[in-house]
CSV table of C-alpha atoms in Angstrom, one decimal:
chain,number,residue,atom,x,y,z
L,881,UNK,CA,0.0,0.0,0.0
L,882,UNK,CA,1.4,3.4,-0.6
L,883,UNK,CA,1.2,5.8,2.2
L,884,UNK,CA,-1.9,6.3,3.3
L,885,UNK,CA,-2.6,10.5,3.2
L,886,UNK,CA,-6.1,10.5,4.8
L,887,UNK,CA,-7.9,8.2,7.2
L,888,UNK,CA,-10.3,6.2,5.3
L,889,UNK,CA,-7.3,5.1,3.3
L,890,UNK,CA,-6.1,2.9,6.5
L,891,UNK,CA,-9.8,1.5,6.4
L,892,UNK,CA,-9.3,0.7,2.7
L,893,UNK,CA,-6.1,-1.1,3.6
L,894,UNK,CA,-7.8,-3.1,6.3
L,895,UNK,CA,-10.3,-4.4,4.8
L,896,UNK,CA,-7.9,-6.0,2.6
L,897,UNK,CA,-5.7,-7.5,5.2
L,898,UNK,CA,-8.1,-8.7,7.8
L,899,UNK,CA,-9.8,-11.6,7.9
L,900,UNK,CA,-13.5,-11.6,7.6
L,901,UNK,CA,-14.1,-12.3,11.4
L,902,UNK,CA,-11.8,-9.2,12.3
L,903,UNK,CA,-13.1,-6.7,10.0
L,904,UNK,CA,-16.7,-7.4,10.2
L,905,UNK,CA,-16.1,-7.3,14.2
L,906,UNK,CA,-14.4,-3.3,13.9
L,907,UNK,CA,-16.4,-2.0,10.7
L,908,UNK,CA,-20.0,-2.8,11.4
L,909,UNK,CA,-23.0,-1.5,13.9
L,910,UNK,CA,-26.2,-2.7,14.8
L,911,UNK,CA,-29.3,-3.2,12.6
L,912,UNK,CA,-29.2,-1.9,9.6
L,913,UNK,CA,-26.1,0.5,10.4
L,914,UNK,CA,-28.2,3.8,10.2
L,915,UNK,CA,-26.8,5.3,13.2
L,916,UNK,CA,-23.0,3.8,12.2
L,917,UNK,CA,-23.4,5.7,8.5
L,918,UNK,CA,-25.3,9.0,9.8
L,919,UNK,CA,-22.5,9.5,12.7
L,920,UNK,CA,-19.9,9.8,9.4
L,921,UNK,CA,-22.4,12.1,7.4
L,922,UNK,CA,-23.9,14.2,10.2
L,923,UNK,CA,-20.6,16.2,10.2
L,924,UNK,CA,-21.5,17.2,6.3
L,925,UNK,CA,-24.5,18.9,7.6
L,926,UNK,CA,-22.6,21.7,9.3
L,927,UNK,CA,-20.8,24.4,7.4
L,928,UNK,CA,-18.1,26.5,8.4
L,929,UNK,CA,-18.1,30.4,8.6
L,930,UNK,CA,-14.3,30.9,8.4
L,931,UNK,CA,-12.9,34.4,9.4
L,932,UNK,CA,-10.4,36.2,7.3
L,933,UNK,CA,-7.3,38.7,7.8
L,934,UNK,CA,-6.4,37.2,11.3
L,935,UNK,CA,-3.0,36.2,12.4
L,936,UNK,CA,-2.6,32.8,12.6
L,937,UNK,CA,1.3,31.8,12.1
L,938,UNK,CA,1.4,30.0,15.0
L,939,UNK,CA,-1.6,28.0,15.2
L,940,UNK,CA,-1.6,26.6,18.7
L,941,UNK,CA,-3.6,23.4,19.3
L,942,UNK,CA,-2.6,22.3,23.0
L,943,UNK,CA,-5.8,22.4,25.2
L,944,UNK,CA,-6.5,20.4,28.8
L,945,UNK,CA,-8.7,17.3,29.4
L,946,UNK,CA,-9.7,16.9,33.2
L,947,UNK,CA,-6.7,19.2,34.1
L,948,UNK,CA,-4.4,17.6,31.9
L,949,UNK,CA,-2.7,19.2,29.1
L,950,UNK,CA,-3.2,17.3,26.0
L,951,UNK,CA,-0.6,18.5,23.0
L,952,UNK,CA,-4.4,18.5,20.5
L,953,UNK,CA,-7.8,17.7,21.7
L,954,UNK,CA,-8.2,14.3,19.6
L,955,UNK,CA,-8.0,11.5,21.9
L,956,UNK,CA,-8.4,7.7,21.7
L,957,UNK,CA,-11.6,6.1,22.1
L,958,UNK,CA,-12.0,2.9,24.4
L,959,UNK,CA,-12.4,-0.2,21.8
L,960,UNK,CA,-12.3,-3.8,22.6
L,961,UNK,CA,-9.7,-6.6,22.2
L,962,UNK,CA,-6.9,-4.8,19.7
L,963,UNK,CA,-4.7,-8.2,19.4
L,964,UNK,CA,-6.9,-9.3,16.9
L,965,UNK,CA,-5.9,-6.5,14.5
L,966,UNK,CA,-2.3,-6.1,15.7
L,967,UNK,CA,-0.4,-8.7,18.1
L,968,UNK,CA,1.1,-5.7,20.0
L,969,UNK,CA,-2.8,-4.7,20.6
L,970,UNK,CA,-3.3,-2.4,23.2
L,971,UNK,CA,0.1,-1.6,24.1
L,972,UNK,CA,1.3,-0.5,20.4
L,973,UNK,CA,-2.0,2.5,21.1
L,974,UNK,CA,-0.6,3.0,24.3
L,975,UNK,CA,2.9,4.1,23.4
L,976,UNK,CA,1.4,5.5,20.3
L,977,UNK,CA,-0.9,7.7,22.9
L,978,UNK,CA,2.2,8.7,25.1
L,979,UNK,CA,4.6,9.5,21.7
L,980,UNK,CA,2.0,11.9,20.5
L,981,UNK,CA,0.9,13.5,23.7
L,982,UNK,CA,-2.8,12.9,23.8
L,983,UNK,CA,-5.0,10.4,25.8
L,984,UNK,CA,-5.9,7.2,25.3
L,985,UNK,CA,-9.0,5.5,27.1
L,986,UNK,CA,-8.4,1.4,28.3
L,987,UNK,CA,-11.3,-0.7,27.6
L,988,UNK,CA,-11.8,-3.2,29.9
L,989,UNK,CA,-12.4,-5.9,27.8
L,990,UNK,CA,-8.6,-5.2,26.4
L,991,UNK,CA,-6.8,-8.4,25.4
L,992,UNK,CA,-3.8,-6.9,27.4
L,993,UNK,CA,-4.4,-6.0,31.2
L,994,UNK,CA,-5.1,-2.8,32.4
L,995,UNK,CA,-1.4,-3.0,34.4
L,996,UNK,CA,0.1,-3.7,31.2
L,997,UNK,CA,-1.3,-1.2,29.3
L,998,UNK,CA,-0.5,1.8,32.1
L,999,UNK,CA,3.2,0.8,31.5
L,1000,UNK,CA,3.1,0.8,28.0
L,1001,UNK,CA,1.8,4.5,28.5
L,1002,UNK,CA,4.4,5.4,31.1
L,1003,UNK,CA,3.4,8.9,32.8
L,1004,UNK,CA,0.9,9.8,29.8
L,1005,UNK,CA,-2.7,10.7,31.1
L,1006,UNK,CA,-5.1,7.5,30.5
L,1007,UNK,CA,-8.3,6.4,31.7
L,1008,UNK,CA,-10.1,3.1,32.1
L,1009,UNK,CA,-13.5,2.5,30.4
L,1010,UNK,CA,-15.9,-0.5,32.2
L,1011,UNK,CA,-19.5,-1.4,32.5
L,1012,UNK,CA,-21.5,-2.2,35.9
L,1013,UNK,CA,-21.0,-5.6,36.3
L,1014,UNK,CA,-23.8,-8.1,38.4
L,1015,UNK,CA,-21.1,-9.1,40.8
L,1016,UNK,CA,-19.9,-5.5,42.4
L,1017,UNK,CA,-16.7,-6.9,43.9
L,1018,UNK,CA,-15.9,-7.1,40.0
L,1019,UNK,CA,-16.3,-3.4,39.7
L,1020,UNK,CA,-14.8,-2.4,42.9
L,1021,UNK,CA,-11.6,-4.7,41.8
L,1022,UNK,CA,-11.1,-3.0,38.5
L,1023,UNK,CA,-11.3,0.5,39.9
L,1024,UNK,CA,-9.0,-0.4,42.6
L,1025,UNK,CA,-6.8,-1.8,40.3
L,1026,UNK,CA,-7.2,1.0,37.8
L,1027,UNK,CA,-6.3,3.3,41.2
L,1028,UNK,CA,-3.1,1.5,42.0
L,1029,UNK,CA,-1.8,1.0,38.1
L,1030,UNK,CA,-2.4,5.2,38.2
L,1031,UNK,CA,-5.4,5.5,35.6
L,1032,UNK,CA,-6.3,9.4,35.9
L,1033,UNK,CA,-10.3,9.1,35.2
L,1034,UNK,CA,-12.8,6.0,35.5
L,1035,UNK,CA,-15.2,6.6,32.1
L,1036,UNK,CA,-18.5,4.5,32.7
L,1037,UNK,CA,-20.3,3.2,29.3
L,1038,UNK,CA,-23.8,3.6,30.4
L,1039,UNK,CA,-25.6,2.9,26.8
L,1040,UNK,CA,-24.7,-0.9,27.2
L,1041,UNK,CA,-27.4,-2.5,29.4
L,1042,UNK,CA,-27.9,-5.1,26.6
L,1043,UNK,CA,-25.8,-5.7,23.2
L,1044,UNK,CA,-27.1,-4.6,20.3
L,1045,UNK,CA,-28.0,-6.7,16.9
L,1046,UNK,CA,-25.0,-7.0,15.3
L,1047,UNK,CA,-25.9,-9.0,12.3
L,1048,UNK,CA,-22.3,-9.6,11.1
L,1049,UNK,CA,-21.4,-10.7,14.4
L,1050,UNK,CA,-24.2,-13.2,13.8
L,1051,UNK,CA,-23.6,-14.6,10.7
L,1052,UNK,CA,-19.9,-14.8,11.2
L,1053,UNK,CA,-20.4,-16.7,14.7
L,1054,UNK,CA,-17.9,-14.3,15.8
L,1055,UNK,CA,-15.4,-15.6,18.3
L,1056,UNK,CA,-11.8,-14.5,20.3
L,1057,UNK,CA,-9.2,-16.0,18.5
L,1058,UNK,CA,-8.1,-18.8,20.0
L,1059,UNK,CA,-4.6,-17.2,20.8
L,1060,UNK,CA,-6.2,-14.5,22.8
L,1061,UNK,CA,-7.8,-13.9,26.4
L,1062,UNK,CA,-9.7,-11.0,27.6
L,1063,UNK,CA,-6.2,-9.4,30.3
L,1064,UNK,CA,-8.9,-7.8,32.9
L,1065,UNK,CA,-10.9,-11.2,33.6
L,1066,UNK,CA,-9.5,-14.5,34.6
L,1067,UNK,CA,-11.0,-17.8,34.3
L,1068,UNK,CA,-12.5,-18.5,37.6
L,1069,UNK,CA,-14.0,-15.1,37.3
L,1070,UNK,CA,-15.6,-16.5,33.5
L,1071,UNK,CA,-16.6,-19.7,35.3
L,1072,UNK,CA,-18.8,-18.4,38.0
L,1073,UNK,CA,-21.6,-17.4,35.2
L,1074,UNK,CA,-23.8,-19.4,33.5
L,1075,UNK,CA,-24.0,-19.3,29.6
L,1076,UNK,CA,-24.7,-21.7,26.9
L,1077,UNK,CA,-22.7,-22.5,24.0
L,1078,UNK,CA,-25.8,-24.6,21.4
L,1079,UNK,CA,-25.5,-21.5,19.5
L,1080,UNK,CA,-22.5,-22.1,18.5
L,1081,UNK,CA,-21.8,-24.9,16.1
L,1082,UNK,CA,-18.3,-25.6,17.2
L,1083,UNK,CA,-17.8,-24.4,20.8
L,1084,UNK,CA,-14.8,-23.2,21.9
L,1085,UNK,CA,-13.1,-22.0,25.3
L,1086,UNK,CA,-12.5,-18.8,23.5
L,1087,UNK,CA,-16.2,-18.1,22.0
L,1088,UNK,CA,-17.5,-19.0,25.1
L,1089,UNK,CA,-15.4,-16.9,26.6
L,1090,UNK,CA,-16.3,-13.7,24.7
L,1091,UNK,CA,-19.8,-14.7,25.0
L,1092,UNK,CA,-19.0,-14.4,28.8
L,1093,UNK,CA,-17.9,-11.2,29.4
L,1094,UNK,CA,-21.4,-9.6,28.0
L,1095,UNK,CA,-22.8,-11.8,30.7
L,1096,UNK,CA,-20.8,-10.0,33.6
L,1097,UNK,CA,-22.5,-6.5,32.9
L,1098,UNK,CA,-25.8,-5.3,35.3
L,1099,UNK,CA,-28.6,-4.8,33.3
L,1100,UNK,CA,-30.3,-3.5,36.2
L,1101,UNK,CA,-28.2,-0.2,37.1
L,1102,UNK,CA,-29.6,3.6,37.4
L,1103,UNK,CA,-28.2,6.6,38.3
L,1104,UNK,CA,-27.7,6.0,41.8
L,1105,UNK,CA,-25.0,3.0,40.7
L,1106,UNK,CA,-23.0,6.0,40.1
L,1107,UNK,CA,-23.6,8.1,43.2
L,1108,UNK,CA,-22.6,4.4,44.5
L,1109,UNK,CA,-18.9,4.6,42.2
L,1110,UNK,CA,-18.5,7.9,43.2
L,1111,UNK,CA,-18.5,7.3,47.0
L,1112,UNK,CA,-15.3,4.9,47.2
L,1113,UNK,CA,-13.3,6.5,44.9
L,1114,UNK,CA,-11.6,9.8,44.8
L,1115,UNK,CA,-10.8,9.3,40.9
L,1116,UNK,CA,-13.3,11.7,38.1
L,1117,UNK,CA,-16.4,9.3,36.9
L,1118,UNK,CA,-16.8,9.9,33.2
L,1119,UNK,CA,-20.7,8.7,31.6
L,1120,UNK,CA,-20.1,7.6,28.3
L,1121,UNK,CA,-23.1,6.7,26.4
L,1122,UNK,CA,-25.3,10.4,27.0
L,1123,UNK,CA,-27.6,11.1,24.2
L,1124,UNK,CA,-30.1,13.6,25.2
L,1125,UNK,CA,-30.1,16.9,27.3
L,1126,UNK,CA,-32.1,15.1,29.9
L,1127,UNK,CA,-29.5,12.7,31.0
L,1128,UNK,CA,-26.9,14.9,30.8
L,1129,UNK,CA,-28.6,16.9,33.5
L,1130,UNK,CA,-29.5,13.8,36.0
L,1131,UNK,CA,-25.6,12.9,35.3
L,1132,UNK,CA,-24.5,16.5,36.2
L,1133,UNK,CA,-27.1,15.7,39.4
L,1134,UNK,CA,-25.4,12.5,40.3
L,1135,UNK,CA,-21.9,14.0,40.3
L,1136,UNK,CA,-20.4,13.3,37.4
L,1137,UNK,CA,-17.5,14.9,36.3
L,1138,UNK,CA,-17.4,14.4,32.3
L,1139,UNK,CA,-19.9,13.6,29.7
L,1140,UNK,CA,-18.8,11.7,26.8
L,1141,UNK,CA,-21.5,12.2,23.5
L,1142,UNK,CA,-21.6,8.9,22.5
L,1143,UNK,CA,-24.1,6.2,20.4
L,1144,UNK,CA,-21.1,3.3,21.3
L,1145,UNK,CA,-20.4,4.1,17.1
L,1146,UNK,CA,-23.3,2.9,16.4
L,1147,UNK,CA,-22.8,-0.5,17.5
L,1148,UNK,CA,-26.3,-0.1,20.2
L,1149,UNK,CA,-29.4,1.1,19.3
L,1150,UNK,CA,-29.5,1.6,15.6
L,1151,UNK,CA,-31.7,5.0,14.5
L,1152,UNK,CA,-30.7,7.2,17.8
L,1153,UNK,CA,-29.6,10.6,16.2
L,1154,UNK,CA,-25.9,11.0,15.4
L,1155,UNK,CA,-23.7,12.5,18.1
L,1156,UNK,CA,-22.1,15.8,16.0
L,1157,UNK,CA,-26.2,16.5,16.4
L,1158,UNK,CA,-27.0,16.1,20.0
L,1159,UNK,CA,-23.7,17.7,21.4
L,1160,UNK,CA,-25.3,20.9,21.4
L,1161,UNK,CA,-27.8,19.8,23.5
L,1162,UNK,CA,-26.1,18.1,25.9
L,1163,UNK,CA,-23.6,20.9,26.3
L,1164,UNK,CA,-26.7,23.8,26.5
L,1165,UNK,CA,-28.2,20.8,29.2
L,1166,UNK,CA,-25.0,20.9,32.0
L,1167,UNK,CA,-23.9,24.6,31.8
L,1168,UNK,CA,-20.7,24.8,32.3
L,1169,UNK,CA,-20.6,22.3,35.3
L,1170,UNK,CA,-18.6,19.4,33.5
L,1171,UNK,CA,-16.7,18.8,30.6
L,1172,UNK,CA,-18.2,17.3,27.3
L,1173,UNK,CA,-16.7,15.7,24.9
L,1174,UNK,CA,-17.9,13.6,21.4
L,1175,UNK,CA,-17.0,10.5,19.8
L,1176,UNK,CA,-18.5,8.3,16.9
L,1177,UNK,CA,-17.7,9.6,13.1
L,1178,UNK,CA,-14.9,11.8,13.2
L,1179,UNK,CA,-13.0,10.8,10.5
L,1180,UNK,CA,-11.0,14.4,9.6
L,1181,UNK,CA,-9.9,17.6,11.0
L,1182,UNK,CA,-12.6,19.7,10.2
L,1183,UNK,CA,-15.2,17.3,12.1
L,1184,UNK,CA,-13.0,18.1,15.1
L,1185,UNK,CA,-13.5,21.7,14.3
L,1186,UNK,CA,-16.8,21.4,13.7
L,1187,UNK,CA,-17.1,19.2,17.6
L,1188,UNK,CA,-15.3,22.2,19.4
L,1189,UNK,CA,-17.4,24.9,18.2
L,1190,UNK,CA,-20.7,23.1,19.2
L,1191,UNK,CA,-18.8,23.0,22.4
L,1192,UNK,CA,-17.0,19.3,22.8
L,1193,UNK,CA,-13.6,19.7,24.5
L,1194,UNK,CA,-12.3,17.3,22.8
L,1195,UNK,CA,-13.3,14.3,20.3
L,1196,UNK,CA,-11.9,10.7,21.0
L,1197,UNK,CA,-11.4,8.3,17.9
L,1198,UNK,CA,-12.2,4.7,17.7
L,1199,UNK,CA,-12.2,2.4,14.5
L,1200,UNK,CA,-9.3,4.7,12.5
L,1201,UNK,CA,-7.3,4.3,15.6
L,1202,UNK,CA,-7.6,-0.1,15.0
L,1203,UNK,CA,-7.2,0.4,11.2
L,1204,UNK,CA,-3.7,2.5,11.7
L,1205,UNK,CA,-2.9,-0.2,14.7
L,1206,UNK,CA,-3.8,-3.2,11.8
L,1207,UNK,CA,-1.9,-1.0,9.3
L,1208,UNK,CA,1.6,-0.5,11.8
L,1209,UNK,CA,1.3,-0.9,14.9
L,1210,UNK,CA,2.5,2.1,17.0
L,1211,UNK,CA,3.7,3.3,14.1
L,1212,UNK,CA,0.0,2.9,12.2
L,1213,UNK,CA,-1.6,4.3,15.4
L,1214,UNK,CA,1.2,7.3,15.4
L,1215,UNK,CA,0.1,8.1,12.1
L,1216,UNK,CA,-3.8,8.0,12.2
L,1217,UNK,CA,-2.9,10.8,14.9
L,1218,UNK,CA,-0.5,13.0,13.1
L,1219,UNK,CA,-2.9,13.2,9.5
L,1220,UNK,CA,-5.7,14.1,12.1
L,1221,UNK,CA,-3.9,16.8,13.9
L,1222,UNK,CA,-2.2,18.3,10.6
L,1223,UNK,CA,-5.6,18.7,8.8
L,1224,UNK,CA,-7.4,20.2,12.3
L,1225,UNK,CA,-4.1,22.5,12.4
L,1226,UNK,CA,-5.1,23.5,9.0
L,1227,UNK,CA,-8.6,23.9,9.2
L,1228,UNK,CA,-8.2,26.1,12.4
L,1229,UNK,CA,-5.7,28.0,10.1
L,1230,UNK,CA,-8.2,28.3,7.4
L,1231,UNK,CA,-10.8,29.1,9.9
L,1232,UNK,CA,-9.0,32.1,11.3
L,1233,UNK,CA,-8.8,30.8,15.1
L,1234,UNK,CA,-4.6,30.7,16.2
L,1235,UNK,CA,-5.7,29.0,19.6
L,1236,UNK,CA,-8.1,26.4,20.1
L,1237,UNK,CA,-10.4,29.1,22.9
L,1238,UNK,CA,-10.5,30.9,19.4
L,1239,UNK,CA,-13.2,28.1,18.0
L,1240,UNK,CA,-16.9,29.4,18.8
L,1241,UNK,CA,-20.4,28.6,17.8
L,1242,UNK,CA,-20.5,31.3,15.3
L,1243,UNK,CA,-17.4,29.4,13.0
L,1244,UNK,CA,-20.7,27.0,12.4
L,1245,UNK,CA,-23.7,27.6,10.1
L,1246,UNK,CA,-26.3,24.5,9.7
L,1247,UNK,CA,-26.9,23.3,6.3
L,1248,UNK,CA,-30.8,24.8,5.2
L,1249,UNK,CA,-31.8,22.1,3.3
L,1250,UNK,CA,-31.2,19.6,6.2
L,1251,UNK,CA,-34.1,21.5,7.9
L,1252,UNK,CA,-37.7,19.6,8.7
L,1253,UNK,CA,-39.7,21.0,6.8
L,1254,UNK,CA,-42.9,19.4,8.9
């Protein structure tokens, strides 16, 4: 492949290299995929009103994320079980994280532990994403642990009560590779649950095992499993998984500390509304109290403009971050982030803004003939 000078051309490359079970697992959402292709084309709706005649040789993109400065406000989204696009997995995004001075969020169901993954990333900022599990001495364990290993935030997926239709997931069977384990779980804590394998026409340790860990989650939590979090643990709670003004406001009442926009990229619910179009919303909803910030479609620099002038503090990345991992490695991973910052860079130099305060509503206009015309 030739060097890839946008981010769809990693995608191209790995959906050549992959094998089916891989790719369809990264590249596809729930249902029908509405929400998966709207969070890509939702960006298009929204215009920019650049400003002319300003200074801007020294565009300055360095912002702060929970106190933390951040060299550009693109971080790395949580996604699930990297080995099976790169054998380095998790760690390769970790150094990549740490080498370009941004964050990177841990999922919990990594195929390297959350220990191994916070040395990879040395004294970079990181947070750990998790679910509410049925057993809470499974949740208590991973925050402690996620406490001691030095993880600066705890982000809590919230939209993930039940897994979405995933219907390449189901006609592939998908499975773990058979060379890889889930690094936050060990077997006796897979063996306590019960779960059936007759769905599967050729059972294995592994597919049972990934079949497992949707079985640990609480289906039956509410806001106050959060006031619960917050009470043994000094680290900031982030809600990942907010789609509407309303629950941003009961999560603001419940003493959260971030908001993370989010439809799980379209991998949930298919037909919810696209994140770029519910950020202002969410950010009008909490006032000022906590930070916001957007994932799901952002696929070049102007989308991140776009993010921060509806009021996002930063946007997190997910699938180009496991196509540039699949591509390289760190190196892949290092890349994905450079082409990203270099075209935000340039659109905020196009836009007129030098700094990234200098992004406001105003640099948007929406698209008229999006409008209801009901």
């Amino acid at each position: 492949m030739s060097k890839p000078v946008c981010l769809e051309d990693f995608e191209v490359h790995c959906s050549q290299i992959l094998d089916r079970n891989t790719r369809d697992y990264i590249s596809s959402g729930a249902n029908q995929e509405q929400t998966l292709k709207d969070n890509i084309e939702a960006f298009k709706r929204y215009r920019l009103r650049p400003r002319m005649l300003r200074d801007v040789s020294n565009v300055n993109m360095k912002t702060t994320i929970m106190g933390y400065e951040i060299d550009f406000p693109i971080g790395i989204a949580p996604t699930a079980m990297q080995k099976m696009a790169h054998p380095e997995g998790e760690l390769a995004t970790a150094r990549a994280a740490l080498s370009m001075k941004t964050l990177m969020i841990a999922s919990s169901w990594s195929t390297s532990s959350l220990e191994e993954i916070a040395q990879a990333n040395c004294n970079g900022p990181r947070w750990l994403q998790f679910h509410f599990f049925q057993d809470n001495r499974i949740t208590m364990d991973l925050i402690r642990r996620a406490e001691q290993a030095g993880y600066n935030a705890l982000v809590i997926t919230i939209d993930f009560t039940k897994m979405g239709k995933r219907l390449a997931e189901h006609r592939n069977k998908f499975y773990l590779p058979s060379h890889l384990k889930l690094g936050n779980f060990n077997n006796e804590t897979l063996n306590t649950l019960r779960y059936s394998t007759k769905a599967q026409q050729q059972p294995t340790s592994d597919s049972v095992e990934y079949k497992s860990k949707h079985s640990l989650v609480d289906k039956t939590f509410t806001w106050d499993t959060i006031t619960w979090v917050k009470s043994f643990t000094k680290l900031p709670v982030i809600a990942k998984g907010i789609l509407t003004g309303e629950d941003a406001k009961l999560a603001v009442q419940h003493g959260v500390d971030g908001i993370i926009v989010s439809n799980h990229g379209g991998r949930q619910l298919d037909g919810v509304l696209a994140t770029i179009d519910v950020l202002g919303e969410v950010v009008e909803a909490v006032e000022g109290r906590v930070e916001v910030y957007v994932d799901g479609g952002v696929r070049q620099g102007t989308d991140v403009l776009k993010a921060l002038a509806l009021g996002a503090k930063a946007v997190f990345i997910g699938r180009p971050v496991l196509w540039g991992l699949a591509f390289q490695g760190q190196t892949g991973v290092e890349e994905v982030l450079r082409i990203i910052k270099e075209e935000f860079k340039l659109a905020m130099a196009l836009s007129g803004c030098e700094k990234v305060t200098d992004i406001q509503p105003s640099l948007l206009a929406y698209d008229k003939k999006f409008y209801c015309k009901l």
